[in-house]
Amino acid sequence: PIKYIAVKPAMIIEKLKNNAAREAEEKSSILSNLKGTKEYTELEVLYKQGIEPVKASEMSSSLKGRAEIYSQLKDMIENAKEEIILITSAEGLRKKLSMLKQNSERLKKKGVKVKIGVNASEDEIKQIVKDSNLDVKSVDINARFCLVDGKQIMFMVTPFKQEAEQDVSIWTNSDFFANAIKQLTENIWR
């Protein structure tokens, strides 16, 4: 048989208060000891001296492999706010077509202008985009790049005929460089 002992409520409250005070003392001691750690010293130095923030214009990366390149390209296109300029080859357009079709309506609703230039004949372009509402223009530029909002640019440094895993591109978030390339392409759209 189990036996119970009645305890005064005042004793229970006093015991709970003592336990809470002891736990608070332990936590306070731990927090006070943090001041002596190497990490705390580093935080103090950072606070006093400050840190140099990374400028958006200094961000860039090299991407290798078509899967990685298309992943970055998809992210750029999905986050576009004003304008997308895409210059590619006929084969490049075939590969990007499904991604462009998926995003075309959403981009149109957001008011994003999409300009696509392909280094191919008008007939070849019509054949590629026949089941889409994409506006694609034949251009005499043998290059592959995507420019978004005059801020981000990704340009391929290898020809499309390269093996998928050997495809290399450079992405940068630079207003200066992106606007320079945009100015070079302005005559195409007139």
GROMACS .gro file of N, CA and C in nm, residues 35-173:
model
  417
   35LYS      N    1   3.165   3.622  -2.041
   35LYS     CA    2   3.250   3.738  -2.064
   35LYS      C    3   3.397   3.702  -2.073
   36GLY      N    4   3.436   3.591  -2.016
   36GLY     CA    5   3.576   3.552  -2.018
   36GLY      C    6   3.614   3.464  -2.136
   37THR      N    7   3.519   3.434  -2.225
   37THR     CA    8   3.549   3.343  -2.336
   37THR      C    9   3.609   3.415  -2.455
   38LYS      N   10   3.676   3.338  -2.540
   38LYS     CA   11   3.736   3.391  -2.662
   38LYS      C   12   3.628   3.446  -2.757
   39GLU      N   13   3.515   3.377  -2.766
   39GLU     CA   14   3.408   3.419  -2.854
   39GLU      C   15   3.352   3.556  -2.814
   40TYR      N   16   3.337   3.578  -2.683
   40TYR     CA   17   3.286   3.705  -2.634
   40TYR      C   18   3.384   3.818  -2.668
   41THR      N   19   3.513   3.791  -2.653
   41THR     CA   20   3.615   3.890  -2.686
   41THR      C   21   3.607   3.927  -2.835
   42GLU      N   22   3.589   3.826  -2.921
   42GLU     CA   23   3.577   3.851  -3.065
   42GLU      C   24   3.453   3.935  -3.096
   43LEU      N   25   3.342   3.907  -3.029
   43LEU     CA   26   3.220   3.986  -3.048
   43LEU      C   27   3.242   4.132  -3.005
   44GLU      N   28   3.313   4.153  -2.896
   44GLU     CA   29   3.344   4.289  -2.850
   44GLU      C   30   3.427   4.364  -2.954
   45VAL      N   31   3.527   4.296  -3.009
   45VAL     CA   32   3.612   4.358  -3.111
   45VAL      C   33   3.530   4.395  -3.234
   46LEU      N   34   3.443   4.302  -3.280
   46LEU     CA   35   3.357   4.330  -3.394
   46LEU      C   36   3.265   4.448  -3.367
   47TYR      N   37   3.213   4.455  -3.245
   47TYR     CA   38   3.122   4.563  -3.210
   47TYR      C   39   3.194   4.697  -3.212
   48LYS      N   40   3.314   4.700  -3.156
   48LYS     CA   41   3.389   4.826  -3.147
   48LYS      C   42   3.447   4.869  -3.281
   49GLN      N   43   3.502   4.775  -3.358
   49GLN     CA   44   3.566   4.809  -3.485
   49GLN      C   45   3.470   4.806  -3.602
   50GLY      N   46   3.363   4.732  -3.589
   50GLY     CA   47   3.268   4.718  -3.698
   50GLY      C   48   3.319   4.618  -3.800
   51ILE      N   49   3.232   4.581  -3.890
   51ILE     CA   50   3.272   4.489  -3.996
   51ILE      C   51   3.241   4.554  -4.129
   52GLU      N   52   3.315   4.517  -4.227
   52GLU     CA   53   3.297   4.568  -4.362
   52GLU      C   54   3.189   4.483  -4.430
   53PRO      N   55   3.071   4.540  -4.456
   53PRO     CA   56   2.967   4.460  -4.521
   53PRO      C   57   3.006   4.427  -4.665
   54VAL      N   58   2.958   4.314  -4.712
   54VAL     CA   59   2.982   4.275  -4.850
   54VAL      C   60   2.893   4.359  -4.938
   55LYS      N   61   2.953   4.425  -5.035
   55LYS     CA   62   2.875   4.507  -5.128
   55LYS      C   63   2.813   4.416  -5.233
   56ALA      N   64   2.688   4.442  -5.266
   56ALA     CA   65   2.619   4.359  -5.365
   56ALA      C   66   2.695   4.357  -5.497
   57SER      N   67   2.760   4.469  -5.529
   57SER     CA   68   2.831   4.475  -5.656
   57SER      C   69   2.958   4.391  -5.656
   58GLU      N   70   2.999   4.343  -5.540
   58GLU     CA   71   3.119   4.261  -5.533
   58GLU      C   72   3.087   4.111  -5.531
   59MET      N   73   2.958   4.079  -5.542
   59MET     CA   74   2.920   3.938  -5.540
   59MET      C   75   2.925   3.881  -5.680
   60SER      N   76   2.994   3.771  -5.694
   60SER     CA   77   2.997   3.700  -5.821
   60SER      C   78   3.038   3.557  -5.794
   61SER      N   79   3.009   3.472  -5.891
   61SER     CA   80   3.050   3.333  -5.874
   61SER      C   81   3.065   3.268  -6.011
   62SER      N   82   3.140   3.162  -6.011
   62SER     CA   83   3.160   3.082  -6.131
   62SER      C   84   3.077   2.956  -6.112
   63LEU      N   85   3.003   2.919  -6.214
   63LEU     CA   86   2.917   2.801  -6.207
   63LEU      C   87   2.963   2.700  -6.310
   64LYS      N   88   2.971   2.575  -6.270
   64LYS     CA   89   3.013   2.470  -6.363
   64LYS      C   90   2.906   2.361  -6.367
   65GLY      N   91   2.872   2.321  -6.487
   65GLY     CA   92   2.770   2.219  -6.506
   65GLY      C   93   2.637   2.284  -6.540
   66ARG      N   94   2.573   2.233  -6.642
   66ARG     CA   95   2.449   2.293  -6.691
   66ARG      C   96   2.340   2.291  -6.585
   67ALA      N   97   2.334   2.189  -6.502
   67ALA     CA   98   2.230   2.183  -6.397
   67ALA      C   99   2.245   2.299  -6.300
   68GLU      N  100   2.367   2.326  -6.257
   68GLU     CA  101   2.392   2.436  -6.164
   68GLU      C  102   2.363   2.572  -6.231
   69ILE      N  103   2.403   2.583  -6.357
   69ILE     CA  104   2.379   2.706  -6.432
   69ILE      C  105   2.230   2.731  -6.447
   70TYR      N  106   2.154   2.629  -6.485
   70TYR     CA  107   2.010   2.646  -6.505
   70TYR      C  108   1.939   2.674  -6.374
   71SER      N  109   1.989   2.620  -6.265
   71SER     CA  110   1.930   2.647  -6.134
   71SER      C  111   1.945   2.796  -6.101
   72GLN      N  112   2.063   2.851  -6.122
   72GLN     CA  113   2.086   2.994  -6.098
   72GLN      C  114   2.003   3.078  -6.195
   73LEU      N  115   1.997   3.038  -6.320
   73LEU     CA  116   1.921   3.109  -6.421
   73LEU      C  117   1.772   3.112  -6.385
   74LYS      N  118   1.721   3.000  -6.340
   74LYS     CA  119   1.581   2.991  -6.299
   74LYS      C  120   1.554   3.087  -6.183
   75ASP      N  121   1.644   3.089  -6.087
   75ASP     CA  122   1.629   3.179  -5.972
   75ASP      C  123   1.630   3.325  -6.018
   76MET      N  124   1.719   3.359  -6.109
   76MET     CA  125   1.726   3.496  -6.161
   76MET      C  126   1.594   3.533  -6.230
   77ILE      N  127   1.544   3.445  -6.314
   77ILE     CA  128   1.422   3.472  -6.390
   77ILE      C  129   1.301   3.483  -6.297
   78GLU      N  130   1.291   3.392  -6.201
   78GLU     CA  131   1.176   3.394  -6.111
   78GLU      C  132   1.174   3.518  -6.022
   79ASN      N  133   1.290   3.576  -5.994
   79ASN     CA  134   1.297   3.693  -5.906
   79ASN      C  135   1.308   3.824  -5.982
   80ALA      N  136   1.295   3.821  -6.113
   80ALA     CA  137   1.303   3.943  -6.193
   80ALA      C  138   1.187   4.036  -6.158
   81LYS      N  139   1.215   4.165  -6.158
   81LYS     CA  140   1.112   4.264  -6.124
   81LYS      C  141   1.078   4.356  -6.240
   82GLU      N  142   1.174   4.380  -6.331
   82GLU     CA  143   1.151   4.477  -6.438
   82GLU      C  144   1.173   4.421  -6.578
   83GLU      N  145   1.290   4.359  -6.602
   83GLU     CA  146   1.325   4.322  -6.737
   83GLU      C  147   1.423   4.204  -6.739
   84ILE      N  148   1.403   4.118  -6.838
   84ILE     CA  149   1.494   4.007  -6.862
   84ILE      C  150   1.539   4.016  -7.007
   85ILE      N  151   1.670   4.014  -7.027
   85ILE     CA  152   1.725   4.007  -7.162
   85ILE      C  153   1.802   3.877  -7.171
   86LEU      N  154   1.760   3.791  -7.261
   86LEU     CA  155   1.824   3.661  -7.278
   86LEU      C  156   1.875   3.649  -7.421
   87ILE      N  157   2.004   3.627  -7.435
   87ILE     CA  158   2.065   3.603  -7.566
   87ILE      C  159   2.120   3.461  -7.560
   88THR      N  160   2.083   3.380  -7.659
   88THR     CA  161   2.125   3.240  -7.656
   88THR      C  162   2.132   3.184  -7.798
   89SER      N  163   2.167   3.059  -7.805
   89SER     CA  164   2.170   2.988  -7.933
   89SER      C  165   2.037   2.915  -7.951
   90ALA      N  166   2.015   2.861  -8.071
   90ALA     CA  167   1.891   2.787  -8.096
   90ALA      C  168   1.881   2.667  -8.002
   91GLU      N  169   1.990   2.595  -7.987
   91GLU     CA  170   1.989   2.478  -7.897
   91GLU      C  171   1.969   2.522  -7.752
   92GLY      N  172   2.030   2.634  -7.714
   92GLY     CA  173   2.011   2.687  -7.579
   92GLY      C  174   1.867   2.724  -7.553
   93LEU      N  175   1.801   2.782  -7.653
   93LEU     CA  176   1.659   2.816  -7.638
   93LEU      C  177   1.575   2.691  -7.621
   94ARG      N  178   1.605   2.586  -7.697
   94ARG     CA  179   1.531   2.460  -7.682
   94ARG      C  180   1.540   2.409  -7.538
   95LYS      N  181   1.660   2.418  -7.481
   95LYS     CA  182   1.680   2.367  -7.343
   95LYS      C  183   1.610   2.456  -7.239
   96LYS      N  184   1.602   2.585  -7.265
   96LYS     CA  185   1.545   2.679  -7.167
   96LYS      C  186   1.395   2.700  -7.187
   97LEU      N  187   1.340   2.649  -7.295
   97LEU     CA  188   1.203   2.677  -7.334
   97LEU      C  189   1.100   2.641  -7.226
   98SER      N  190   1.112   2.525  -7.165
   98SER     CA  191   1.011   2.487  -7.065
   98SER      C  192   1.016   2.580  -6.944
   99MET      N  193   1.136   2.620  -6.902
   99MET     CA  194   1.148   2.711  -6.789
   99MET      C  195   1.088   2.847  -6.826
  100LEU      N  196   1.112   2.892  -6.947
  100LEU     CA  197   1.057   3.021  -6.991
  100LEU      C  198   0.906   3.016  -7.002
  101LYS      N  199   0.853   2.907  -7.055
  101LYS     CA  200   0.707   2.892  -7.067
  101LYS      C  201   0.642   2.893  -6.929
  102GLN      N  202   0.702   2.821  -6.835
  102GLN     CA  203   0.646   2.812  -6.700
  102GLN      C  204   0.636   2.949  -6.634
  103ASN      N  205   0.730   3.036  -6.662
  103ASN     CA  206   0.735   3.166  -6.595
  103ASN      C  207   0.674   3.280  -6.675
  104SER      N  208   0.642   3.259  -6.803
  104SER     CA  209   0.602   3.370  -6.888
  104SER      C  210   0.475   3.441  -6.839
  105GLU      N  211   0.372   3.368  -6.801
  105GLU     CA  212   0.248   3.432  -6.755
  105GLU      C  213   0.269   3.509  -6.625
  106ARG      N  214   0.341   3.447  -6.532
  106ARG     CA  215   0.367   3.512  -6.403
  106ARG      C  216   0.449   3.640  -6.423
  107LEU      N  217   0.547   3.634  -6.511
  107LEU     CA  218   0.630   3.751  -6.539
  107LEU      C  219   0.547   3.861  -6.604
  108LYS      N  220   0.458   3.822  -6.694
  108LYS     CA  221   0.372   3.919  -6.762
  108LYS      C  222   0.282   3.989  -6.661
  109LYS      N  223   0.226   3.913  -6.565
  109LYS     CA  224   0.141   3.971  -6.462
  109LYS      C  225   0.217   4.068  -6.373
  110LYS      N  226   0.345   4.039  -6.351
  110LYS     CA  227   0.428   4.128  -6.269
  110LYS      C  228   0.476   4.249  -6.347
  111GLY      N  229   0.454   4.250  -6.477
  111GLY     CA  230   0.497   4.361  -6.561
  111GLY      C  231   0.643   4.353  -6.602
  112VAL      N  232   0.700   4.234  -6.597
  112VAL     CA  233   0.839   4.214  -6.636
  112VAL      C  234   0.847   4.198  -6.787
  113LYS      N  235   0.930   4.281  -6.851
  113LYS     CA  236   0.951   4.270  -6.996
  113LYS      C  237   1.052   4.159  -7.021
  114VAL      N  238   1.020   4.071  -7.113
  114VAL     CA  239   1.111   3.961  -7.147
  114VAL      C  240   1.154   3.977  -7.293
  115LYS      N  241   1.284   3.996  -7.313
  115LYS     CA  242   1.340   4.010  -7.447
  115LYS      C  243   1.433   3.892  -7.470
  116ILE      N  244   1.402   3.815  -7.574
  116ILE     CA  245   1.483   3.696  -7.604
  116ILE      C  246   1.540   3.712  -7.744
  117GLY      N  247   1.671   3.701  -7.753
  117GLY     CA  248   1.738   3.707  -7.881
  117GLY      C  249   1.811   3.575  -7.905
  118VAL      N  250   1.794   3.520  -8.025
  118VAL     CA  251   1.855   3.390  -8.056
  118VAL      C  252   1.938   3.403  -8.183
  119ASN      N  253   2.056   3.348  -8.180
  119ASN     CA  254   2.144   3.347  -8.296
  119ASN      C  255   2.101   3.232  -8.387
  120ALA      N  256   1.991   3.256  -8.461
  120ALA     CA  257   1.935   3.155  -8.552
  120ALA      C  258   1.845   3.227  -8.651
  121SER      N  259   1.803   3.155  -8.754
  121SER     CA  260   1.715   3.215  -8.854
  121SER      C  261   1.573   3.227  -8.797
  122GLU      N  262   1.493   3.316  -8.859
  122GLU     CA  263   1.354   3.335  -8.816
  122GLU      C  264   1.275   3.204  -8.825
  123ASP      N  265   1.297   3.128  -8.932
  123ASP     CA  266   1.226   3.002  -8.950
  123ASP      C  267   1.260   2.903  -8.840
  124GLU      N  268   1.387   2.894  -8.805
  124GLU     CA  269   1.429   2.802  -8.699
  124GLU      C  270   1.369   2.844  -8.565
  125ILE      N  271   1.366   2.973  -8.540
  125ILE     CA  272   1.307   3.024  -8.415
  125ILE      C  273   1.158   2.991  -8.409
  126LYS      N  274   1.086   3.016  -8.520
  126LYS     CA  275   0.942   2.985  -8.524
  126LYS      C  276   0.916   2.838  -8.494
  127GLN      N  277   1.000   2.753  -8.547
  127GLN     CA  278   0.987   2.609  -8.525
  127GLN      C  279   1.005   2.575  -8.376
  128ILE      N  280   1.100   2.641  -8.310
  128ILE     CA  281   1.129   2.613  -8.169
  128ILE      C  282   1.018   2.662  -8.078
  129VAL      N  283   0.968   2.784  -8.102
  129VAL     CA  284   0.871   2.846  -8.011
  129VAL      C  285   0.726   2.835  -8.058
  130LYS      N  286   0.699   2.745  -8.149
  130LYS     CA  287   0.566   2.737  -8.211
  130LYS      C  288   0.452   2.718  -8.111
  131ASP      N  289   0.472   2.648  -8.001
  131ASP     CA  290   0.364   2.623  -7.905
  131ASP      C  291   0.371   2.716  -7.784
  132SER      N  292   0.437   2.829  -7.797
  132SER     CA  293   0.447   2.920  -7.684
  132SER      C  294   0.409   3.061  -7.728
  133ASN      N  295   0.390   3.147  -7.632
  133ASN     CA  296   0.358   3.287  -7.661
  133ASN      C  297   0.481   3.376  -7.639
  134LEU      N  298   0.599   3.318  -7.646
  134LEU     CA  299   0.722   3.394  -7.624
  134LEU      C  300   0.756   3.477  -7.747
  135ASP      N  301   0.801   3.597  -7.723
  135ASP     CA  302   0.845   3.686  -7.830
  135ASP      C  303   0.995   3.671  -7.844
  136VAL      N  304   1.038   3.609  -7.952
  136VAL     CA  305   1.180   3.579  -7.972
  136VAL      C  306   1.225   3.643  -8.102
  137LYS      N  307   1.341   3.705  -8.098
  137LYS     CA  308   1.394   3.776  -8.214
  137LYS      C  309   1.524   3.712  -8.260
  138SER      N  310   1.544   3.708  -8.389
  138SER     CA  311   1.669   3.659  -8.447
  138SER      C  312   1.774   3.769  -8.432
  139VAL      N  313   1.890   3.734  -8.376
  139VAL     CA  314   1.998   3.831  -8.357
  139VAL      C  315   2.128   3.775  -8.412
  140ASP      N  316   2.214   3.864  -8.451
  140ASP     CA  317   2.344   3.823  -8.504
  140ASP      C  318   2.451   3.840  -8.396
  141ILE      N  319   2.427   3.776  -8.284
  141ILE     CA  320   2.522   3.780  -8.172
  141ILE      C  321   2.551   3.636  -8.133
  142ASN      N  322   2.675   3.596  -8.145
  142ASN     CA  323   2.713   3.460  -8.108
  142ASN      C  324   2.761   3.461  -7.963
  143ALA      N  325   2.663   3.469  -7.873
  143ALA     CA  326   2.694   3.474  -7.730
  143ALA      C  327   2.577   3.413  -7.654
  144ARG      N  328   2.601   3.384  -7.527
  144ARG     CA  329   2.495   3.332  -7.441
  144ARG      C  330   2.504   3.406  -7.308
  145PHE      N  331   2.400   3.485  -7.277
  145PHE     CA  332   2.396   3.552  -7.148
  145PHE      C  333   2.252   3.586  -7.111
  146CYS      N  334   2.233   3.612  -6.983
  146CYS     CA  335   2.102   3.654  -6.933
  146CYS      C  336   2.125   3.773  -6.842
  147LEU      N  337   2.051   3.879  -6.866
  147LEU     CA  338   2.063   4.003  -6.792
  147LEU      C  339   1.928   4.029  -6.725
  148VAL      N  340   1.928   4.050  -6.594
  148VAL     CA  341   1.803   4.069  -6.521
  148VAL      C  342   1.804   4.202  -6.446
  149ASP      N  343   1.703   4.283  -6.474
  149ASP     CA  344   1.680   4.411  -6.407
  149ASP      C  345   1.799   4.507  -6.414
  150GLY      N  346   1.887   4.490  -6.509
  150GLY     CA  347   2.002   4.578  -6.520
  150GLY      C  348   2.096   4.567  -6.401
  151LYS      N  349   2.086   4.455  -6.326
  151LYS     CA  350   2.168   4.438  -6.206
  151LYS      C  351   2.247   4.308  -6.208
  152GLN      N  352   2.182   4.202  -6.247
  152GLN     CA  353   2.248   4.070  -6.247
  152GLN      C  354   2.273   4.027  -6.390
  153ILE      N  355   2.386   3.965  -6.410
  153ILE     CA  356   2.415   3.909  -6.541
  153ILE      C  357   2.485   3.775  -6.524
  154MET      N  358   2.443   3.681  -6.607
  154MET     CA  359   2.512   3.552  -6.614
  154MET      C  360   2.552   3.533  -6.759
  155PHE      N  361   2.679   3.512  -6.781
  155PHE     CA  362   2.723   3.486  -6.917
  155PHE      C  363   2.801   3.356  -6.922
  156MET      N  364   2.777   3.283  -7.030
  156MET     CA  365   2.841   3.154  -7.049
  156MET      C  366   2.977   3.177  -7.114
  157VAL      N  367   3.075   3.108  -7.066
  157VAL     CA  368   3.210   3.125  -7.121
  157VAL      C  369   3.250   3.009  -7.211
  158THR      N  370   3.158   2.915  -7.228
  158THR     CA  371   3.184   2.802  -7.317
  158THR      C  372   3.072   2.795  -7.421
  159PRO      N  373   3.101   2.743  -7.539
  159PRO     CA  374   2.993   2.730  -7.639
  159PRO      C  375   2.892   2.625  -7.596
  160PHE      N  376   2.769   2.635  -7.647
  160PHE     CA  377   2.664   2.542  -7.605
  160PHE      C  378   2.697   2.398  -7.642
  161LYS      N  379   2.772   2.379  -7.745
  161LYS     CA  380   2.803   2.243  -7.790
  161LYS      C  381   2.887   2.166  -7.689
  162GLN      N  382   2.936   2.236  -7.589
  162GLN     CA  383   3.015   2.174  -7.483
  162GLN      C  384   2.930   2.068  -7.411
  163GLU      N  385   2.995   1.967  -7.355
  163GLU     CA  386   2.925   1.868  -7.273
  163GLU      C  387   2.857   1.940  -7.156
  164ALA      N  388   2.742   1.890  -7.113
  164ALA     CA  389   2.664   1.955  -7.008
  164ALA      C  390   2.745   1.981  -6.881
  165GLU      N  391   2.827   1.884  -6.841
  165GLU     CA  392   2.905   1.900  -6.718
  165GLU      C  393   3.025   1.991  -6.735
  166GLN      N  394   3.061   2.020  -6.859
  166GLN     CA  395   3.174   2.108  -6.886
  166GLN      C  396   3.131   2.253  -6.911
  167ASP      N  397   3.001   2.277  -6.916
  167ASP     CA  398   2.950   2.412  -6.938
  167ASP      C  399   2.988   2.500  -6.819
  168VAL      N  400   3.038   2.620  -6.847
  168VAL     CA  401   3.083   2.710  -6.741
  168VAL      C  402   3.021   2.848  -6.764
  169SER      N  403   2.978   2.910  -6.655
  169SER     CA  404   2.926   3.046  -6.665
  169SER      C  405   2.977   3.128  -6.548
  170ILE      N  406   2.965   3.257  -6.563
  170ILE     CA  407   3.000   3.350  -6.456
  170ILE      C  408   2.878   3.435  -6.428
  171TRP      N  409   2.840   3.443  -6.301
  171TRP     CA  410   2.727   3.524  -6.257
  171TRP      C  411   2.782   3.638  -6.172
  172THR      N  412   2.730   3.755  -6.195
  172THR     CA  413   2.769   3.867  -6.110
  172THR      C  414   2.650   3.958  -6.086
  173ASN      N  415   2.651   4.020  -5.972
  173ASN     CA  416   2.548   4.114  -5.932
  173ASN      C  417   2.614   4.252  -5.933
   0.00000   0.00000   0.00000
